[in-house]
Short mmCIF file of C-alpha atoms in Angstrom, two decimals:
data_model
loop_
_atom_site.label_atom_id
_atom_site.label_comp_id
_atom_site.label_asym_id
_atom_site.label_seq_id
_atom_site.Cartn_x
_atom_site.Cartn_y
_atom_site.Cartn_z
CA UNK A 1 -24.53 -9.70 -5.45
CA UNK A 2 -24.75 -11.11 -1.92
CA UNK A 3 -22.31 -13.87 -1.09
CA UNK A 4 -23.39 -16.60 1.30
CA UNK A 5 -20.70 -17.68 3.74
CA UNK A 6 -21.86 -21.31 3.95
CA UNK A 7 -20.75 -22.56 0.52
CA UNK A 8 -17.47 -20.73 0.89
CA UNK A 9 -16.68 -22.17 4.31
CA UNK A 10 -17.72 -25.72 3.51
CA UNK A 11 -14.87 -26.46 1.08
CA UNK A 12 -12.43 -24.96 3.58
CA UNK A 13 -13.60 -27.30 6.32
CA UNK A 14 -13.34 -30.25 3.93
CA UNK A 15 -9.82 -29.27 2.93
CA UNK A 16 -8.70 -28.87 6.53
CA UNK A 17 -10.18 -32.25 7.48
CA UNK A 18 -8.54 -33.84 4.49
CA UNK A 19 -5.15 -32.40 5.25
CA UNK A 20 -5.35 -33.58 8.84
CA UNK A 21 -6.21 -37.07 7.65
CA UNK A 22 -3.45 -37.03 5.06
CA UNK A 23 -5.79 -37.49 2.09
CA UNK A 24 -6.73 -34.99 -0.55
CA UNK A 25 -10.36 -34.65 -1.51
CA UNK A 26 -11.71 -33.52 -4.85
CA UNK A 27 -11.36 -29.77 -5.18
CA UNK A 28 -8.84 -29.63 -2.34
CA UNK A 29 -6.25 -27.78 -4.39
CA UNK A 30 -3.75 -25.44 -2.88
CA UNK A 31 -5.74 -22.21 -2.97
CA UNK A 32 -2.47 -20.26 -3.03
CA UNK A 33 -2.14 -21.37 -6.65
CA UNK A 34 -5.01 -20.13 -8.75
CA UNK A 35 -6.27 -22.50 -11.47
CA UNK A 36 -3.72 -22.64 -14.31
CA UNK A 37 -6.00 -21.04 -16.91
CA UNK A 38 -6.99 -18.08 -14.72
CA UNK A 39 -6.20 -14.96 -16.69
CA UNK A 40 -3.98 -12.06 -15.73
CA UNK A 41 -7.22 -10.06 -15.58
CA UNK A 42 -8.31 -12.11 -12.55
CA UNK A 43 -5.10 -11.29 -10.68
CA UNK A 44 -5.46 -7.65 -11.69
CA UNK A 45 -9.08 -7.44 -10.53
CA UNK A 46 -8.24 -8.95 -7.14
CA UNK A 47 -5.27 -6.58 -6.80
CA UNK A 48 -7.25 -3.51 -7.81
CA UNK A 49 -10.02 -4.18 -5.27
CA UNK A 50 -7.46 -4.84 -2.52
CA UNK A 51 -5.49 -1.71 -3.41
CA UNK A 52 -8.46 0.64 -3.42
CA UNK A 53 -9.64 -0.67 -0.03
CA UNK A 54 -6.11 -0.47 1.38
CA UNK A 55 -5.78 3.21 0.50
CA UNK A 56 -9.30 4.38 1.33
CA UNK A 57 -10.10 2.77 4.69
CA UNK A 58 -7.22 4.46 6.54
CA UNK A 59 -6.95 7.56 4.34
CA UNK A 60 -7.56 10.13 7.13
CA UNK A 61 -4.52 8.76 9.00
CA UNK A 62 -2.46 9.11 5.82
CA UNK A 63 -3.48 12.79 5.69
CA UNK A 64 -2.27 13.23 9.26
CA UNK A 65 1.02 11.48 8.43
CA UNK A 66 1.70 13.91 5.56
CA UNK A 67 1.16 16.89 7.83
CA UNK A 68 3.21 15.44 10.67
CA UNK A 69 6.13 14.96 8.28
CA UNK A 70 6.19 18.70 7.55
CA UNK A 71 9.66 19.91 8.51
CA UNK A 72 8.59 23.46 9.41
CA UNK A 73 4.82 23.30 9.95
CA UNK A 74 2.56 26.29 10.43
CA UNK A 75 1.95 26.97 14.15
CA UNK A 76 -1.67 25.96 13.57
CA UNK A 77 -0.58 22.61 12.12
CA UNK A 78 1.65 21.31 14.90
CA UNK A 79 0.23 18.09 16.31
CA UNK A 80 1.13 15.97 19.34
CA UNK A 81 -0.38 12.74 18.06
CA UNK A 82 -2.55 11.12 15.42
CA UNK A 83 -5.86 11.28 17.29
CA UNK A 84 -5.32 14.87 18.41
CA UNK A 85 -4.43 15.85 14.83
CA UNK A 86 -7.55 14.27 13.37
CA UNK A 87 -9.75 15.91 15.98
CA UNK A 88 -8.26 19.38 15.36
CA UNK A 89 -8.39 19.08 11.56
CA UNK A 90 -12.07 18.11 11.66
CA UNK A 91 -12.93 20.83 14.20
CA UNK A 92 -11.06 23.69 12.51
CA UNK A 93 -11.15 22.75 8.81
CA UNK A 94 -14.29 20.67 8.40
CA UNK A 95 -15.39 17.06 8.62
CA UNK A 96 -14.29 16.11 5.10
CA UNK A 97 -10.89 17.81 5.19
CA UNK A 98 -8.97 14.60 6.12
CA UNK A 99 -10.41 13.04 2.93
CA UNK A 100 -9.00 15.69 0.61
CA UNK A 101 -7.11 14.02 -2.23
CA UNK A 102 -8.93 10.71 -1.83
CA UNK A 103 -10.30 10.90 -5.40
CA UNK A 104 -6.87 10.92 -7.08
CA UNK A 105 -5.73 8.17 -4.71
CA UNK A 106 -8.55 5.88 -5.84
CA UNK A 107 -7.85 6.71 -9.49
CA UNK A 108 -4.20 5.74 -9.05
CA UNK A 109 -4.53 2.84 -6.60
CA UNK A 110 -6.78 0.69 -8.77
CA UNK A 111 -4.50 0.33 -11.82
CA UNK A 112 -1.30 0.53 -9.73
CA UNK A 113 -2.27 -2.39 -7.50
CA UNK A 114 -3.69 -4.35 -10.41
CA UNK A 115 -0.23 -4.31 -12.02
CA UNK A 116 1.43 -4.83 -8.65
CA UNK A 117 -0.30 -8.08 -7.64
CA UNK A 118 -0.42 -9.55 -11.14
CA UNK A 119 3.31 -8.98 -11.59
CA UNK A 120 4.10 -10.26 -8.08
CA UNK A 121 2.25 -13.55 -8.58
CA UNK A 122 3.79 -14.22 -12.00
CA UNK A 123 7.36 -13.38 -11.02
CA UNK A 124 7.12 -15.19 -7.67
CA UNK A 125 5.93 -18.44 -9.24
CA UNK A 126 8.42 -18.24 -12.12
CA UNK A 127 11.39 -17.67 -9.80
CA UNK A 128 10.20 -20.22 -7.22
CA UNK A 129 10.08 -22.85 -9.95
CA UNK A 130 13.72 -22.11 -10.79
CA UNK A 131 15.08 -21.61 -7.28
CA UNK A 132 13.14 -24.16 -5.22
CA UNK A 133 11.27 -26.29 -7.74
CA UNK A 134 7.97 -24.60 -6.95
CA UNK A 135 8.56 -24.31 -3.17
CA UNK A 136 8.46 -21.05 -1.22
CA UNK A 137 11.61 -18.98 -1.70
CA UNK A 138 12.36 -15.80 0.27
CA UNK A 139 14.61 -14.64 -2.56
CA UNK A 140 11.80 -15.14 -5.09
CA UNK A 141 9.35 -13.29 -2.84
CA UNK A 142 11.71 -10.35 -2.37
CA UNK A 143 12.64 -10.07 -6.05
CA UNK A 144 9.00 -10.40 -7.13
CA UNK A 145 7.95 -7.67 -4.71
CA UNK A 146 10.70 -5.37 -5.97
CA UNK A 147 9.87 -5.88 -9.66
CA UNK A 148 6.17 -5.35 -8.97
CA UNK A 149 7.01 -2.10 -7.16
CA UNK A 150 8.66 -0.59 -10.24
CA UNK A 151 5.39 -0.94 -12.18
CA UNK A 152 3.24 0.12 -9.23
CA UNK A 153 5.19 3.32 -8.61
CA UNK A 154 5.25 4.30 -12.27
CA UNK A 155 1.46 4.57 -12.07
CA UNK A 156 1.10 5.76 -8.48
CA UNK A 157 3.81 8.44 -8.29
CA UNK A 158 1.84 11.25 -10.03
CA UNK A 159 -1.18 10.45 -7.86
CA UNK A 160 1.03 10.67 -4.74
CA UNK A 161 2.29 14.12 -5.74
CA UNK A 162 -1.24 15.50 -6.20
CA UNK A 163 -2.55 13.74 -3.10
CA UNK A 164 0.14 15.06 -0.75
CA UNK A 165 -0.10 18.60 -2.05
CA UNK A 166 -3.83 18.56 -1.38
CA UNK A 167 -3.33 17.08 2.10
CA UNK A 168 -1.00 19.85 3.33
CA UNK A 169 -2.23 22.58 5.67
CA UNK A 170 -3.41 25.67 3.75
CA UNK A 171 -3.11 23.86 0.43
CA UNK A 172 -3.59 26.46 -2.35
CA UNK A 173 -5.36 24.08 -4.73
CA UNK A 174 -9.12 24.18 -5.16
CA UNK A 175 -9.33 20.56 -6.30
CA UNK A 176 -7.74 17.70 -8.21
CA UNK A 177 -7.64 19.22 -11.69
CA UNK A 178 -6.67 22.66 -10.39
CA UNK A 179 -3.65 21.03 -8.71
CA UNK A 180 -2.70 19.13 -11.87
CA UNK A 181 -2.97 22.30 -14.01
CA UNK A 182 -1.03 24.52 -11.60
CA UNK A 183 1.80 22.03 -11.06
CA UNK A 184 2.10 21.39 -14.81
CA UNK A 185 2.10 25.12 -15.61
CA UNK A 186 4.52 26.26 -12.90
CA UNK A 187 6.86 23.25 -12.54
CA UNK A 188 6.40 21.21 -15.70
CA UNK A 189 5.17 17.64 -16.18
CA UNK A 190 8.44 16.34 -14.71
CA UNK A 191 7.26 17.48 -11.26
CA UNK A 192 4.97 14.44 -11.11
CA UNK A 193 8.02 12.16 -11.25
CA UNK A 194 10.48 14.28 -9.27
CA UNK A 195 10.26 11.84 -6.35
CA UNK A 196 10.13 8.66 -8.46
CA UNK A 197 13.71 7.58 -7.75
CA UNK A 198 13.22 8.26 -4.02
CA UNK A 199 9.89 6.45 -4.11
CA UNK A 200 11.55 3.41 -5.69
CA UNK A 201 14.46 3.60 -3.26
CA UNK A 202 11.91 3.53 -0.43
CA UNK A 203 9.39 1.09 -1.88
CA UNK A 204 11.75 -1.57 -3.17
CA UNK A 205 13.14 -2.31 0.32
CA UNK A 206 9.66 -1.66 1.76
CA UNK A 207 8.08 -4.28 -0.48
CA UNK A 208 10.96 -6.71 -0.14
CA UNK A 209 10.66 -6.57 3.68
CA UNK A 210 6.87 -6.58 3.37
CA UNK A 211 6.63 -9.72 1.22
CA UNK A 212 9.37 -11.62 3.05
CA UNK A 213 7.72 -10.84 6.41
CA UNK A 214 4.27 -11.82 5.12
CA UNK A 215 5.42 -15.10 3.61
CA UNK A 216 7.50 -15.93 6.72
CA UNK A 217 4.53 -15.24 9.00
CA UNK A 218 2.38 -17.45 6.78
CA UNK A 219 4.92 -20.27 7.11
CA UNK A 220 4.66 -20.02 10.89
CA UNK A 221 0.92 -19.40 11.27
CA UNK A 222 -0.48 -21.16 8.21
CA UNK A 223 2.04 -23.77 7.03
CA UNK A 224 -0.51 -25.72 4.97
CA UNK A 225 -1.55 -22.50 3.20
CA UNK A 226 -5.29 -22.94 3.70
CA UNK A 227 -7.55 -19.91 3.50
CA UNK A 228 -7.53 -18.64 7.08
CA UNK A 229 -8.56 -14.96 7.38
CA UNK A 230 -7.02 -14.50 10.82
CA UNK A 231 -3.54 -15.49 9.70
CA UNK A 232 -3.74 -13.23 6.65
CA UNK A 233 -4.76 -10.27 8.80
CA UNK A 234 -2.02 -10.86 11.40
CA UNK A 235 0.65 -11.54 8.78
CA UNK A 236 -0.37 -8.48 6.76
CA UNK A 237 -0.40 -6.20 9.81
CA UNK A 238 3.05 -7.37 10.93
CA UNK A 239 4.44 -6.98 7.41
CA UNK A 240 3.02 -3.47 7.13
CA UNK A 241 4.26 -2.31 10.53
CA UNK A 242 7.84 -3.55 10.13
CA UNK A 243 8.31 -2.35 6.56
CA UNK A 244 6.73 1.04 7.34
CA UNK A 245 8.93 1.68 10.37
CA UNK A 246 12.25 0.84 8.70
CA UNK A 247 11.55 2.94 5.59
CA UNK A 248 10.19 6.07 7.32
CA UNK A 249 13.35 8.17 6.64
CA UNK A 250 12.87 7.67 2.92
CA UNK A 251 9.17 8.48 3.23
CA UNK A 252 10.03 11.81 4.89
CA UNK A 253 12.32 12.63 1.94
CA UNK A 254 9.61 11.59 -0.53
CA UNK A 255 7.07 13.85 1.18
CA UNK A 256 9.44 16.85 0.98
CA UNK A 257 10.08 16.20 -2.73
CA UNK A 258 6.36 15.85 -3.43
CA UNK A 259 5.20 18.89 -1.47
CA UNK A 260 8.19 21.21 -2.09
CA UNK A 261 7.47 22.77 1.32
CA UNK A 262 8.26 26.44 0.67
CA UNK A 263 8.82 27.63 4.24
CA UNK A 264 11.23 24.79 4.98
CA UNK A 265 13.18 25.19 1.73
CA UNK A 266 13.43 28.97 2.15
CA UNK A 267 14.84 28.58 5.66
CA UNK A 268 17.87 26.73 4.25
CA UNK A 269 18.23 29.17 1.32
CA UNK A 270 16.98 26.81 -1.37
CA UNK A 271 15.40 28.73 -4.21
CA UNK A 272 13.44 27.08 -6.97
CA UNK A 273 12.56 23.40 -6.62
CA UNK A 274 14.31 20.72 -4.59
CA UNK A 275 15.28 17.65 -6.59
CA UNK A 276 17.47 14.58 -6.16
CA UNK A 277 17.57 12.10 -3.30
CA UNK A 278 21.01 13.15 -2.02
CA UNK A 279 20.01 16.82 -1.89
CA UNK A 280 16.81 15.90 -0.09
CA UNK A 281 18.66 13.86 2.54
CA UNK A 282 21.00 16.77 3.20
CA UNK A 283 18.09 19.22 3.41
CA UNK A 284 16.12 17.08 5.88
CA UNK A 285 19.24 16.73 8.07
CA UNK A 286 19.87 20.49 8.01
CA UNK A 287 16.29 21.20 9.01
CA UNK A 288 15.96 18.77 11.89
CA UNK A 289 18.94 16.45 12.30
CA UNK A 290 18.44 12.69 12.65
CA UNK A 291 15.05 12.95 14.46
CA UNK A 292 13.60 14.66 11.36
CA UNK A 293 13.96 11.41 9.41
CA UNK A 294 11.43 9.77 11.71
CA UNK A 295 8.76 12.49 11.72
CA UNK A 296 5.34 10.90 11.36
CA UNK A 297 6.60 7.36 12.07
CA UNK A 298 3.73 6.69 14.47
CA UNK A 299 1.11 7.78 11.94
CA UNK A 300 2.86 5.82 9.19
CA UNK A 301 2.81 2.58 11.19
CA UNK A 302 -0.78 3.15 12.35
CA UNK A 303 -1.77 3.70 8.71
CA UNK A 304 0.15 0.76 7.25
CA UNK A 305 -0.81 -1.95 9.74
CA UNK A 306 -4.57 -2.07 9.05
CA UNK A 307 -4.11 -1.01 5.42
CA UNK A 308 -1.78 -3.89 4.64
CA UNK A 309 -3.90 -6.32 6.66
CA UNK A 310 -6.96 -5.26 4.65
CA UNK A 311 -5.14 -5.52 1.33
CA UNK A 312 -3.86 -9.05 1.99
CA UNK A 313 -7.09 -10.37 3.50
CA UNK A 314 -9.14 -9.05 0.56
CA UNK A 315 -6.64 -10.36 -1.99
CA UNK A 316 -6.39 -13.79 -0.34
CA UNK A 317 -10.20 -14.02 -0.16
CA UNK A 318 -10.41 -13.27 -3.87
CA UNK A 319 -7.90 -16.03 -4.61
CA UNK A 320 -9.70 -18.51 -2.37
CA UNK A 321 -13.16 -17.65 -3.70
CA UNK A 322 -12.08 -17.94 -7.34
CA UNK A 323 -10.34 -21.24 -6.69
CA UNK A 324 -13.42 -22.68 -5.00
CA UNK A 325 -15.63 -21.46 -7.84
CA UNK A 326 -13.37 -23.28 -10.29
CA UNK A 327 -13.49 -26.45 -8.16
CA UNK A 328 -17.30 -26.37 -8.22
CA UNK A 329 -17.39 -25.88 -11.98
CA UNK A 330 -15.00 -28.83 -12.41
CA UNK A 331 -17.11 -31.09 -10.16
CA UNK A 332 -20.31 -30.11 -12.00
CA UNK A 333 -18.77 -30.57 -15.44
CA UNK A 334 -16.30 -33.45 -15.19
CA UNK A 335 -14.33 -34.17 -18.37
#
């Protein structure tokens, strides 16, 4: 279905004019708050669409990040930068190689982000009502983001394990289901959650910083909380960059737990499978010292900035569009 921009923009212009004049016009609700009767399904649909786009648009850069975080990479997989890595991967391994693992990512991102955004909105509004009588609360935003992350990661963690194993150089897996079967047979089903605690340890502060930064930027750039795509893109990009940079050490540990990089583990006399966050921290330090904790930071930030900007702009558009649709229905069918 093709959406015309004119009917969508018109209510926005009316709302901005009204707010400048100090009077509210019919249908000029705060778009940040979806109509009261909107179902959880609406939040979940908006979140799922945003999540799938977030993970797919910049997926090739995510593939590069996984390889650049390798602690003892193959000589043929040592890269100086993101662009050079992408160019070499495409030239030597094929055009579609940077997209390997995209299918499992889409399968996981849809339901994971549906739960993530639905939970975030509900918890944020509930806590804000208690803490600041419905006003914006950084504490509520941070707690809501953290709670939403627990649900998100429970769904996304197995997909991350499969995805990263398929992204590695010389990955032995023929495809998605071959990877799932081999990991289950050789390491057990628990392998898909081996990095869950590390993922949570990384993502809870990541999302707390992410949401607090986003909401703070919105207070500065968009204090009246109108639908303004530019502010959502800028706020989302800043939130993604800052949260990605500060949590890179934990992401390096998560990648090692997910990939169980054999050459690196053998070099420090680790037989079997690496498990546990403390053991992983010690192993990363042994293999590369403090700089090892920031391997792939450039690719991680480059990936997160546009990804997070896309996710927020798509999600905010969904909220705005649905709110305007409800306003039209109300004006056409007054009680």
